[in-house]
Amino acid sequence: MTLIENSDVLKYIVYISPFHYCVNPFMDAWVGKFKFTTEIGIDLGVSLALIGVYMTIASRNLKWQA
């Protein structure tokens, strides 16, 4: 993940990925040091919003093709 964030070409593309915002809470839970904070809540909300936007765009594109 840090290799992608340090890349000059890919460092801005990573922000449109819904997984970028929810990876850290899962990694913390995996090692047993998860603590829910407002930052994690905001990150999970952004992830869900991005998934909703992507699903809406995809469903509209599928309706246009039908």
mmCIF file with all atom_site columns, N, CA and C in Angstrom:
data_model
loop_
_atom_site.group_PDB
_atom_site.id
_atom_site.type_symbol
_atom_site.label_atom_id
_atom_site.label_alt_id
_atom_site.label_comp_id
_atom_site.label_asym_id
_atom_site.label_entity_id
_atom_site.label_seq_id
_atom_site.pdbx_PDB_ins_code
_atom_site.Cartn_x
_atom_site.Cartn_y
_atom_site.Cartn_z
_atom_site.occupancy
_atom_site.B_iso_or_equiv
_atom_site.pdbx_formal_charge
_atom_site.auth_seq_id
_atom_site.auth_comp_id
_atom_site.auth_asym_id
_atom_site.auth_atom_id
_atom_site.pdbx_PDB_model_num
ATOM 1   N N  . MET A 1 1  ? 0.824   -1.192 0.000   1.00 0.00 ? 1  MET A N  1
ATOM 2   C CA . MET A 1 1  ? 0.000   0.000  0.000   1.00 0.00 ? 1  MET A CA 1
ATOM 3   C C  . MET A 1 1  ? 0.869   1.258  0.000   1.00 0.00 ? 1  MET A C  1
ATOM 4   N N  . THR A 1 2  ? 1.938   1.267  0.784   1.00 0.00 ? 2  THR A N  1
ATOM 5   C CA . THR A 1 2  ? 2.791   2.449  0.830   1.00 0.00 ? 2  THR A CA 1
ATOM 6   C C  . THR A 1 2  ? 3.556   2.624  -0.475  1.00 0.00 ? 2  THR A C  1
ATOM 7   N N  . LEU A 1 3  ? 3.826   1.520  -1.175  1.00 0.00 ? 3  LEU A N  1
ATOM 8   C CA . LEU A 1 3  ? 4.496   1.622  -2.472  1.00 0.00 ? 3  LEU A CA 1
ATOM 9   C C  . LEU A 1 3  ? 3.618   2.385  -3.461  1.00 0.00 ? 3  LEU A C  1
ATOM 10  N N  . ILE A 1 4  ? 2.321   2.121  -3.430  1.00 0.00 ? 4  ILE A N  1
ATOM 11  C CA . ILE A 1 4  ? 1.396   2.822  -4.327  1.00 0.00 ? 4  ILE A CA 1
ATOM 12  C C  . ILE A 1 4  ? 1.254   4.281  -3.910  1.00 0.00 ? 4  ILE A C  1
ATOM 13  N N  . GLU A 1 5  ? 1.143   4.545  -2.593  1.00 0.00 ? 5  GLU A N  1
ATOM 14  C CA . GLU A 1 5  ? 0.977   5.921  -2.135  1.00 0.00 ? 5  GLU A CA 1
ATOM 15  C C  . GLU A 1 5  ? 2.224   6.759  -2.369  1.00 0.00 ? 5  GLU A C  1
ATOM 16  N N  . ASN A 1 6  ? 3.404   6.152  -2.436  1.00 0.00 ? 6  ASN A N  1
ATOM 17  C CA . ASN A 1 6  ? 4.638   6.893  -2.690  1.00 0.00 ? 6  ASN A CA 1
ATOM 18  C C  . ASN A 1 6  ? 4.927   7.067  -4.174  1.00 0.00 ? 6  ASN A C  1
ATOM 19  N N  . SER A 1 7  ? 4.181   6.395  -5.030  1.00 0.00 ? 7  SER A N  1
ATOM 20  C CA . SER A 1 7  ? 4.381   6.511  -6.469  1.00 0.00 ? 7  SER A CA 1
ATOM 21  C C  . SER A 1 7  ? 3.841   7.850  -6.966  1.00 0.00 ? 7  SER A C  1
ATOM 22  N N  . ASP A 1 8  ? 4.596   8.519  -7.820  1.00 0.00 ? 8  ASP A N  1
ATOM 23  C CA . ASP A 1 8  ? 4.152   9.807  -8.363  1.00 0.00 ? 8  ASP A CA 1
ATOM 24  C C  . ASP A 1 8  ? 2.931   9.657  -9.259  1.00 0.00 ? 8  ASP A C  1
ATOM 25  N N  . VAL A 1 9  ? 2.830   8.534  -9.942  1.00 0.00 ? 9  VAL A N  1
ATOM 26  C CA . VAL A 1 9  ? 1.738   8.324  -10.885 1.00 0.00 ? 9  VAL A CA 1
ATOM 27  C C  . VAL A 1 9  ? 0.461   7.874  -10.176 1.00 0.00 ? 9  VAL A C  1
ATOM 28  N N  . LEU A 1 10 ? 0.571   7.005  -9.189  1.00 0.00 ? 10 LEU A N  1
ATOM 29  C CA . LEU A 1 10 ? -0.604  6.381  -8.588  1.00 0.00 ? 10 LEU A CA 1
ATOM 30  C C  . LEU A 1 10 ? -1.085  7.012  -7.283  1.00 0.00 ? 10 LEU A C  1
ATOM 31  N N  . LYS A 1 11 ? -0.360  7.968  -6.728  1.00 0.00 ? 11 LYS A N  1
ATOM 32  C CA . LYS A 1 11 ? -0.719  8.451  -5.396  1.00 0.00 ? 11 LYS A CA 1
ATOM 33  C C  . LYS A 1 11 ? -2.062  9.182  -5.343  1.00 0.00 ? 11 LYS A C  1
ATOM 34  N N  . TYR A 1 12 ? -2.535  9.723  -6.439  1.00 0.00 ? 12 TYR A N  1
ATOM 35  C CA . TYR A 1 12 ? -3.830  10.400 -6.430  1.00 0.00 ? 12 TYR A CA 1
ATOM 36  C C  . TYR A 1 12 ? -4.967  9.464  -6.810  1.00 0.00 ? 12 TYR A C  1
ATOM 37  N N  . ILE A 1 13 ? -4.681  8.423  -7.555  1.00 0.00 ? 13 ILE A N  1
ATOM 38  C CA . ILE A 1 13 ? -5.702  7.463  -7.961  1.00 0.00 ? 13 ILE A CA 1
ATOM 39  C C  . ILE A 1 13 ? -6.210  6.665  -6.765  1.00 0.00 ? 13 ILE A C  1
ATOM 40  N N  . VAL A 1 14 ? -5.369  6.459  -5.774  1.00 0.00 ? 14 VAL A N  1
ATOM 41  C CA . VAL A 1 14 ? -5.737  5.629  -4.632  1.00 0.00 ? 14 VAL A CA 1
ATOM 42  C C  . VAL A 1 14 ? -6.901  6.235  -3.834  1.00 0.00 ? 14 VAL A C  1
ATOM 43  N N  . TYR A 1 15 ? -7.136  7.525  -3.919  1.00 0.00 ? 15 TYR A N  1
ATOM 44  C CA . TYR A 1 15 ? -8.202  8.163  -3.146  1.00 0.00 ? 15 TYR A CA 1
ATOM 45  C C  . TYR A 1 15 ? -9.595  7.870  -3.676  1.00 0.00 ? 15 TYR A C  1
ATOM 46  N N  . ILE A 1 16 ? -9.738  7.390  -4.914  1.00 0.00 ? 16 ILE A N  1
ATOM 47  C CA . ILE A 1 16 ? -11.061 7.043  -5.421  1.00 0.00 ? 16 ILE A CA 1
ATOM 48  C C  . ILE A 1 16 ? -11.390 5.579  -5.184  1.00 0.00 ? 16 ILE A C  1
ATOM 49  N N  . SER A 1 17 ? -10.488 4.848  -4.575  1.00 0.00 ? 17 SER A N  1
ATOM 50  C CA . SER A 1 17 ? -10.732 3.448  -4.246  1.00 0.00 ? 17 SER A CA 1
ATOM 51  C C  . SER A 1 17 ? -11.482 3.362  -2.922  1.00 0.00 ? 17 SER A C  1
ATOM 52  N N  . PRO A 1 18 ? -12.616 2.661  -2.894  1.00 0.00 ? 18 PRO A N  1
ATOM 53  C CA . PRO A 1 18 ? -13.335 2.545  -1.623  1.00 0.00 ? 18 PRO A CA 1
ATOM 54  C C  . PRO A 1 18 ? -12.566 1.737  -0.583  1.00 0.00 ? 18 PRO A C  1
ATOM 55  N N  . PHE A 1 19 ? -11.636 0.922  -1.016  1.00 0.00 ? 19 PHE A N  1
ATOM 56  C CA . PHE A 1 19 ? -10.872 0.101  -0.083  1.00 0.00 ? 19 PHE A CA 1
ATOM 57  C C  . PHE A 1 19 ? -9.791  0.897  0.637   1.00 0.00 ? 19 PHE A C  1
ATOM 58  N N  . HIS A 1 20 ? -9.397  2.029  0.083   1.00 0.00 ? 20 HIS A N  1
ATOM 59  C CA . HIS A 1 20 ? -8.370  2.861  0.714   1.00 0.00 ? 20 HIS A CA 1
ATOM 60  C C  . HIS A 1 20 ? -8.814  3.333  2.100   1.00 0.00 ? 20 HIS A C  1
ATOM 61  N N  . TYR A 1 21 ? -10.093 3.634  2.243   1.00 0.00 ? 21 TYR A N  1
ATOM 62  C CA . TYR A 1 21 ? -10.582 4.220  3.486   1.00 0.00 ? 21 TYR A CA 1
ATOM 63  C C  . TYR A 1 21 ? -10.915 3.189  4.560   1.00 0.00 ? 21 TYR A C  1
ATOM 64  N N  . CYS A 1 22 ? -11.109 1.923  4.172   1.00 0.00 ? 22 CYS A N  1
ATOM 65  C CA . CYS A 1 22 ? -11.510 0.935  5.174   1.00 0.00 ? 22 CYS A CA 1
ATOM 66  C C  . CYS A 1 22 ? -10.451 -0.131 5.422   1.00 0.00 ? 22 CYS A C  1
ATOM 67  N N  . VAL A 1 23 ? -9.266  -0.030 4.841   1.00 0.00 ? 23 VAL A N  1
ATOM 68  C CA . VAL A 1 23 ? -8.222  -1.032 5.052   1.00 0.00 ? 23 VAL A CA 1
ATOM 69  C C  . VAL A 1 23 ? -7.639  -0.923 6.458   1.00 0.00 ? 23 VAL A C  1
ATOM 70  N N  . ASN A 1 24 ? -7.345  0.268  6.920   1.00 0.00 ? 24 ASN A N  1
ATOM 71  C CA . ASN A 1 24 ? -6.706  0.431  8.224   1.00 0.00 ? 24 ASN A CA 1
ATOM 72  C C  . ASN A 1 24 ? -7.524  -0.128 9.388   1.00 0.00 ? 24 ASN A C  1
ATOM 73  N N  . PRO A 1 25 ? -8.852  0.068  9.454   1.00 0.00 ? 25 PRO A N  1
ATOM 74  C CA . PRO A 1 25 ? -9.593  -0.561 10.556  1.00 0.00 ? 25 PRO A CA 1
ATOM 75  C C  . PRO A 1 25 ? -9.524  -2.088 10.529  1.00 0.00 ? 25 PRO A C  1
ATOM 76  N N  . PHE A 1 26 ? -9.549  -2.674 9.344   1.00 0.00 ? 26 PHE A N  1
ATOM 77  C CA . PHE A 1 26 ? -9.462  -4.130 9.254   1.00 0.00 ? 26 PHE A CA 1
ATOM 78  C C  . PHE A 1 26 ? -8.072  -4.634 9.631   1.00 0.00 ? 26 PHE A C  1
ATOM 79  N N  . MET A 1 27 ? -7.051  -3.889 9.253   1.00 0.00 ? 27 MET A N  1
ATOM 80  C CA . MET A 1 27 ? -5.694  -4.284 9.635   1.00 0.00 ? 27 MET A CA 1
ATOM 81  C C  . MET A 1 27 ? -5.509  -4.172 11.149  1.00 0.00 ? 27 MET A C  1
ATOM 82  N N  . ASP A 1 28 ? -6.062  -3.120 11.763  1.00 0.00 ? 28 ASP A N  1
ATOM 83  C CA . ASP A 1 28 ? -5.990  -2.980 13.215  1.00 0.00 ? 28 ASP A CA 1
ATOM 84  C C  . ASP A 1 28 ? -6.762  -4.092 13.921  1.00 0.00 ? 28 ASP A C  1
ATOM 85  N N  . ALA A 1 29 ? -7.919  -4.457 13.387  1.00 0.00 ? 29 ALA A N  1
ATOM 86  C CA . ALA A 1 29 ? -8.697  -5.540 13.980  1.00 0.00 ? 29 ALA A CA 1
ATOM 87  C C  . ALA A 1 29 ? -7.964  -6.870 13.853  1.00 0.00 ? 29 ALA A C  1
ATOM 88  N N  . TRP A 1 30 ? -7.240  -7.053 12.767  1.00 0.00 ? 30 TRP A N  1
ATOM 89  C CA . TRP A 1 30 ? -6.514  -8.298 12.549  1.00 0.00 ? 30 TRP A CA 1
ATOM 90  C C  . TRP A 1 30 ? -5.426  -8.502 13.616  1.00 0.00 ? 30 TRP A C  1
ATOM 91  N N  . VAL A 1 31 ? -4.739  -7.429 13.990  1.00 0.00 ? 31 VAL A N  1
ATOM 92  C CA . VAL A 1 31 ? -3.671  -7.553 14.987  1.00 0.00 ? 31 VAL A CA 1
ATOM 93  C C  . VAL A 1 31 ? -4.192  -7.354 16.419  1.00 0.00 ? 31 VAL A C  1
ATOM 94  N N  . GLY A 1 32 ? -5.481  -7.083 16.583  1.00 0.00 ? 32 GLY A N  1
ATOM 95  C CA . GLY A 1 32 ? -6.079  -7.012 17.903  1.00 0.00 ? 32 GLY A CA 1
ATOM 96  C C  . GLY A 1 32 ? -6.012  -5.665 18.584  1.00 0.00 ? 32 GLY A C  1
ATOM 97  N N  . LYS A 1 33 ? -5.776  -4.588 17.857  1.00 0.00 ? 33 LYS A N  1
ATOM 98  C CA . LYS A 1 33 ? -5.738  -3.264 18.487  1.00 0.00 ? 33 LYS A CA 1
ATOM 99  C C  . LYS A 1 33 ? -6.756  -2.300 17.877  1.00 0.00 ? 33 LYS A C  1
ATOM 100 N N  . PHE A 1 34 ? -7.935  -2.821 17.538  1.00 0.00 ? 34 PHE A N  1
ATOM 101 C CA . PHE A 1 34 ? -8.981  -2.001 16.937  1.00 0.00 ? 34 PHE A CA 1
ATOM 102 C C  . PHE A 1 34 ? -9.689  -1.177 17.993  1.00 0.00 ? 34 PHE A C  1
ATOM 103 N N  . LYS A 1 35 ? -9.849  0.103  17.725  1.00 0.00 ? 35 LYS A N  1
ATOM 104 C CA . LYS A 1 35 ? -10.629 0.993  18.572  1.00 0.00 ? 35 LYS A CA 1
ATOM 105 C C  . LYS A 1 35 ? -11.407 1.922  17.654  1.00 0.00 ? 35 LYS A C  1
ATOM 106 N N  . PHE A 1 36 ? -12.726 1.916  17.787  1.00 0.00 ? 36 PHE A N  1
ATOM 107 C CA . PHE A 1 36 ? -13.577 2.721  16.914  1.00 0.00 ? 36 PHE A CA 1
ATOM 108 C C  . PHE A 1 36 ? -13.464 4.189  17.302  1.00 0.00 ? 36 PHE A C  1
ATOM 109 N N  . THR A 1 37 ? -13.075 5.015  16.332  1.00 0.00 ? 37 THR A N  1
ATOM 110 C CA . THR A 1 37 ? -12.977 6.464  16.532  1.00 0.00 ? 37 THR A CA 1
ATOM 111 C C  . THR A 1 37 ? -13.827 7.163  15.490  1.00 0.00 ? 37 THR A C  1
ATOM 112 N N  . THR A 1 38 ? -13.964 8.466  15.624  1.00 0.00 ? 38 THR A N  1
ATOM 113 C CA . THR A 1 38 ? -14.742 9.204  14.636  1.00 0.00 ? 38 THR A CA 1
ATOM 114 C C  . THR A 1 38 ? -14.061 9.188  13.273  1.00 0.00 ? 38 THR A C  1
ATOM 115 N N  . GLU A 1 39 ? -12.729 9.160  13.243  1.00 0.00 ? 39 GLU A N  1
ATOM 116 C CA . GLU A 1 39 ? -12.016 9.094  11.965  1.00 0.00 ? 39 GLU A CA 1
ATOM 117 C C  . GLU A 1 39 ? -12.335 7.793  11.235  1.00 0.00 ? 39 GLU A C  1
ATOM 118 N N  . ILE A 1 40 ? -12.383 6.692  11.965  1.00 0.00 ? 40 ILE A N  1
ATOM 119 C CA . ILE A 1 40 ? -12.722 5.408  11.350  1.00 0.00 ? 40 ILE A CA 1
ATOM 120 C C  . ILE A 1 40 ? -14.168 5.431  10.869  1.00 0.00 ? 40 ILE A C  1
ATOM 121 N N  . GLY A 1 41 ? -15.055 6.033  11.638  1.00 0.00 ? 41 GLY A N  1
ATOM 122 C CA . GLY A 1 41 ? -16.445 6.159  11.215  1.00 0.00 ? 41 GLY A CA 1
ATOM 123 C C  . GLY A 1 41 ? -16.588 6.969  9.937   1.00 0.00 ? 41 GLY A C  1
ATOM 124 N N  . ILE A 1 42 ? -15.850 8.052  9.844   1.00 0.00 ? 42 ILE A N  1
ATOM 125 C CA . ILE A 1 42 ? -15.879 8.874  8.627   1.00 0.00 ? 42 ILE A CA 1
ATOM 126 C C  . ILE A 1 42 ? -15.309 8.098  7.446   1.00 0.00 ? 42 ILE A C  1
ATOM 127 N N  . ASP A 1 43 ? -14.205 7.389  7.673   1.00 0.00 ? 43 ASP A N  1
ATOM 128 C CA . ASP A 1 43 ? -13.607 6.598  6.592   1.00 0.00 ? 43 ASP A CA 1
ATOM 129 C C  . ASP A 1 43 ? -14.555 5.514  6.084   1.00 0.00 ? 43 ASP A C  1
ATOM 130 N N  . LEU A 1 44 ? -15.228 4.833  6.996   1.00 0.00 ? 44 LEU A N  1
ATOM 131 C CA . LEU A 1 44 ? -16.180 3.809  6.580   1.00 0.00 ? 44 LEU A CA 1
ATOM 132 C C  . LEU A 1 44 ? -17.374 4.427  5.858   1.00 0.00 ? 44 LEU A C  1
ATOM 133 N N  . GLY A 1 45 ? -17.809 5.598  6.299   1.00 0.00 ? 45 GLY A N  1
ATOM 134 C CA . GLY A 1 45 ? -18.887 6.300  5.604   1.00 0.00 ? 45 GLY A CA 1
ATOM 135 C C  . GLY A 1 45 ? -18.497 6.703  4.194   1.00 0.00 ? 45 GLY A C  1
ATOM 136 N N  . VAL A 1 46 ? -17.266 7.184  4.036   1.00 0.00 ? 46 VAL A N  1
ATOM 137 C CA . VAL A 1 46 ? -16.775 7.543  2.701   1.00 0.00 ? 46 VAL A CA 1
ATOM 138 C C  . VAL A 1 46 ? -16.695 6.309  1.820   1.00 0.00 ? 46 VAL A C  1
ATOM 139 N N  . SER A 1 47 ? -16.253 5.186  2.379   1.00 0.00 ? 47 SER A N  1
ATOM 140 C CA . SER A 1 47 ? -16.180 3.940  1.609   1.00 0.00 ? 47 SER A CA 1
ATOM 141 C C  . SER A 1 47 ? -17.561 3.519  1.128   1.00 0.00 ? 47 SER A C  1
ATOM 142 N N  . LEU A 1 48 ? -18.540 3.571  2.018   1.00 0.00 ? 48 LEU A N  1
ATOM 143 C CA . LEU A 1 48 ? -19.894 3.202  1.623   1.00 0.00 ? 48 LEU A CA 1
ATOM 144 C C  . LEU A 1 48 ? -20.473 4.166  0.596   1.00 0.00 ? 48 LEU A C  1
ATOM 145 N N  . ALA A 1 49 ? -20.172 5.446  0.741   1.00 0.00 ? 49 ALA A N  1
ATOM 146 C CA . ALA A 1 49 ? -20.650 6.430  -0.231  1.00 0.00 ? 49 ALA A CA 1
ATOM 147 C C  . ALA A 1 49 ? -20.033 6.191  -1.605  1.00 0.00 ? 49 ALA A C  1
ATOM 148 N N  . LEU A 1 50 ? -18.725 5.901  -1.651  1.00 0.00 ? 50 LEU A N  1
ATOM 149 C CA . LEU A 1 50 ? -18.082 5.620  -2.934  1.00 0.00 ? 50 LEU A CA 1
ATOM 150 C C  . LEU A 1 50 ? -18.663 4.374  -3.589  1.00 0.00 ? 50 LEU A C  1
ATOM 151 N N  . ILE A 1 51 ? -18.918 3.347  -2.799  1.00 0.00 ? 51 ILE A N  1
ATOM 152 C CA . ILE A 1 51 ? -19.523 2.130  -3.353  1.00 0.00 ? 51 ILE A CA 1
ATOM 153 C C  . ILE A 1 51 ? -20.911 2.443  -3.900  1.00 0.00 ? 51 ILE A C  1
ATOM 154 N N  . GLY A 1 52 ? -21.686 3.253  -3.187  1.00 0.00 ? 52 GLY A N  1
ATOM 155 C CA . GLY A 1 52 ? -23.006 3.646  -3.671  1.00 0.00 ? 52 GLY A CA 1
ATOM 156 C C  . GLY A 1 52 ? -22.942 4.448  -4.961  1.00 0.00 ? 52 GLY A C  1
ATOM 157 N N  . VAL A 1 53 ? -21.990 5.362  -5.056  1.00 0.00 ? 53 VAL A N  1
ATOM 158 C CA . VAL A 1 53 ? -21.824 6.158  -6.285  1.00 0.00 ? 53 VAL A CA 1
ATOM 159 C C  . VAL A 1 53 ? -21.438 5.261  -7.446  1.00 0.00 ? 53 VAL A C  1
ATOM 160 N N  . TYR A 1 54 ? -20.498 4.343  -7.212  1.00 0.00 ? 54 TYR A N  1
ATOM 161 C CA . TYR A 1 54 ? -20.073 3.438  -8.281  1.00 0.00 ? 54 TYR A CA 1
ATOM 162 C C  . TYR A 1 54 ? -21.211 2.531  -8.724  1.00 0.00 ? 54 TYR A C  1
ATOM 163 N N  . MET A 1 55 ? -22.028 2.064  -7.783  1.00 0.00 ? 55 MET A N  1
ATOM 164 C CA . MET A 1 55 ? -23.162 1.208  -8.142  1.00 0.00 ? 55 MET A CA 1
ATOM 165 C C  . MET A 1 55 ? -24.214 1.990  -8.927  1.00 0.00 ? 55 MET A C  1
ATOM 166 N N  . THR A 1 56 ? -24.441 3.245  -8.554  1.00 0.00 ? 56 THR A N  1
ATOM 167 C CA . THR A 1 56 ? -25.405 4.075  -9.271  1.00 0.00 ? 56 THR A CA 1
ATOM 168 C C  . THR A 1 56 ? -24.948 4.329  -10.695 1.00 0.00 ? 56 THR A C  1
ATOM 169 N N  . ILE A 1 57 ? -23.681 4.665  -10.867 1.00 0.00 ? 57 ILE A N  1
ATOM 170 C CA . ILE A 1 57 ? -23.145 4.911  -12.216 1.00 0.00 ? 57 ILE A CA 1
ATOM 171 C C  . ILE A 1 57 ? -23.218 3.642  -13.056 1.00 0.00 ? 57 ILE A C  1
ATOM 172 N N  . ALA A 1 58 ? -22.866 2.515  -12.457 1.00 0.00 ? 58 ALA A N  1
ATOM 173 C CA . ALA A 1 58 ? -22.911 1.249  -13.206 1.00 0.00 ? 58 ALA A CA 1
ATOM 174 C C  . ALA A 1 58 ? -24.338 0.880  -13.590 1.00 0.00 ? 58 ALA A C  1
ATOM 175 N N  . SER A 1 59 ? -25.290 1.088  -12.688 1.00 0.00 ? 59 SER A N  1
ATOM 176 C CA . SER A 1 59 ? -26.679 0.730  -13.016 1.00 0.00 ? 59 SER A CA 1
ATOM 177 C C  . SER A 1 59 ? -27.240 1.642  -14.104 1.00 0.00 ? 59 SER A C  1
ATOM 178 N N  . ARG A 1 60 ? -26.860 2.915  -14.099 1.00 0.00 ? 60 ARG A N  1
ATOM 179 C CA . ARG A 1 60 ? -27.314 3.809  -15.166 1.00 0.00 ? 60 ARG A CA 1
ATOM 180 C C  . ARG A 1 60 ? -26.702 3.422  -16.507 1.00 0.00 ? 60 ARG A C  1
ATOM 181 N N  . ASN A 1 61 ? -25.442 3.035  -16.502 1.00 0.00 ? 61 ASN A N  1
ATOM 182 C CA . ASN A 1 61 ? -24.816 2.603  -17.747 1.00 0.00 ? 61 ASN A CA 1
ATOM 183 C C  . ASN A 1 61 ? -25.456 1.325  -18.272 1.00 0.00 ? 61 ASN A C  1
ATOM 184 N N  . LEU A 1 62 ? -25.823 0.420  -17.386 1.00 0.00 ? 62 LEU A N  1
ATOM 185 C CA . LEU A 1 62 ? -26.496 -0.810 -17.827 1.00 0.00 ? 62 LEU A CA 1
ATOM 186 C C  . LEU A 1 62 ? -27.886 -0.517 -18.370 1.00 0.00 ? 62 LEU A C  1
ATOM 187 N N  . LYS A 1 63 ? -28.589 0.454  -17.791 1.00 0.00 ? 63 LYS A N  1
ATOM 188 C CA . LYS A 1 63 ? -29.915 0.825  -18.313 1.00 0.00 ? 63 LYS A CA 1
ATOM 189 C C  . LYS A 1 63 ? -29.801 1.441  -19.696 1.00 0.00 ? 63 LYS A C  1
ATOM 190 N N  . TRP A 1 64 ? -28.742 2.197  -19.948 1.00 0.00 ? 64 TRP A N  1
ATOM 191 C CA . TRP A 1 64 ? -28.557 2.793  -21.265 1.00 0.00 ? 64 TRP A CA 1
ATOM 192 C C  . TRP A 1 64 ? -28.282 1.740  -22.326 1.00 0.00 ? 64 TRP A C  1
ATOM 193 N N  . GLN A 1 65 ? -27.624 0.664  -21.951 1.00 0.00 ? 65 GLN A N  1
ATOM 194 C CA . GLN A 1 65 ? -27.303 -0.373 -22.926 1.00 0.00 ? 65 GLN A CA 1
ATOM 195 C C  . GLN A 1 65 ? -28.493 -1.250 -23.236 1.00 0.00 ? 65 GLN A C  1
ATOM 196 N N  . ALA A 1 66 ? -29.476 -1.303 -22.365 1.00 0.00 ? 66 ALA A N  1
ATOM 197 C CA . ALA A 1 66 ? -30.630 -2.190 -22.564 1.00 0.00 ? 66 ALA A CA 1
ATOM 198 C C  . ALA A 1 66 ? -31.604 -1.636 -23.567 1.00 0.00 ? 66 ALA A C  1
#
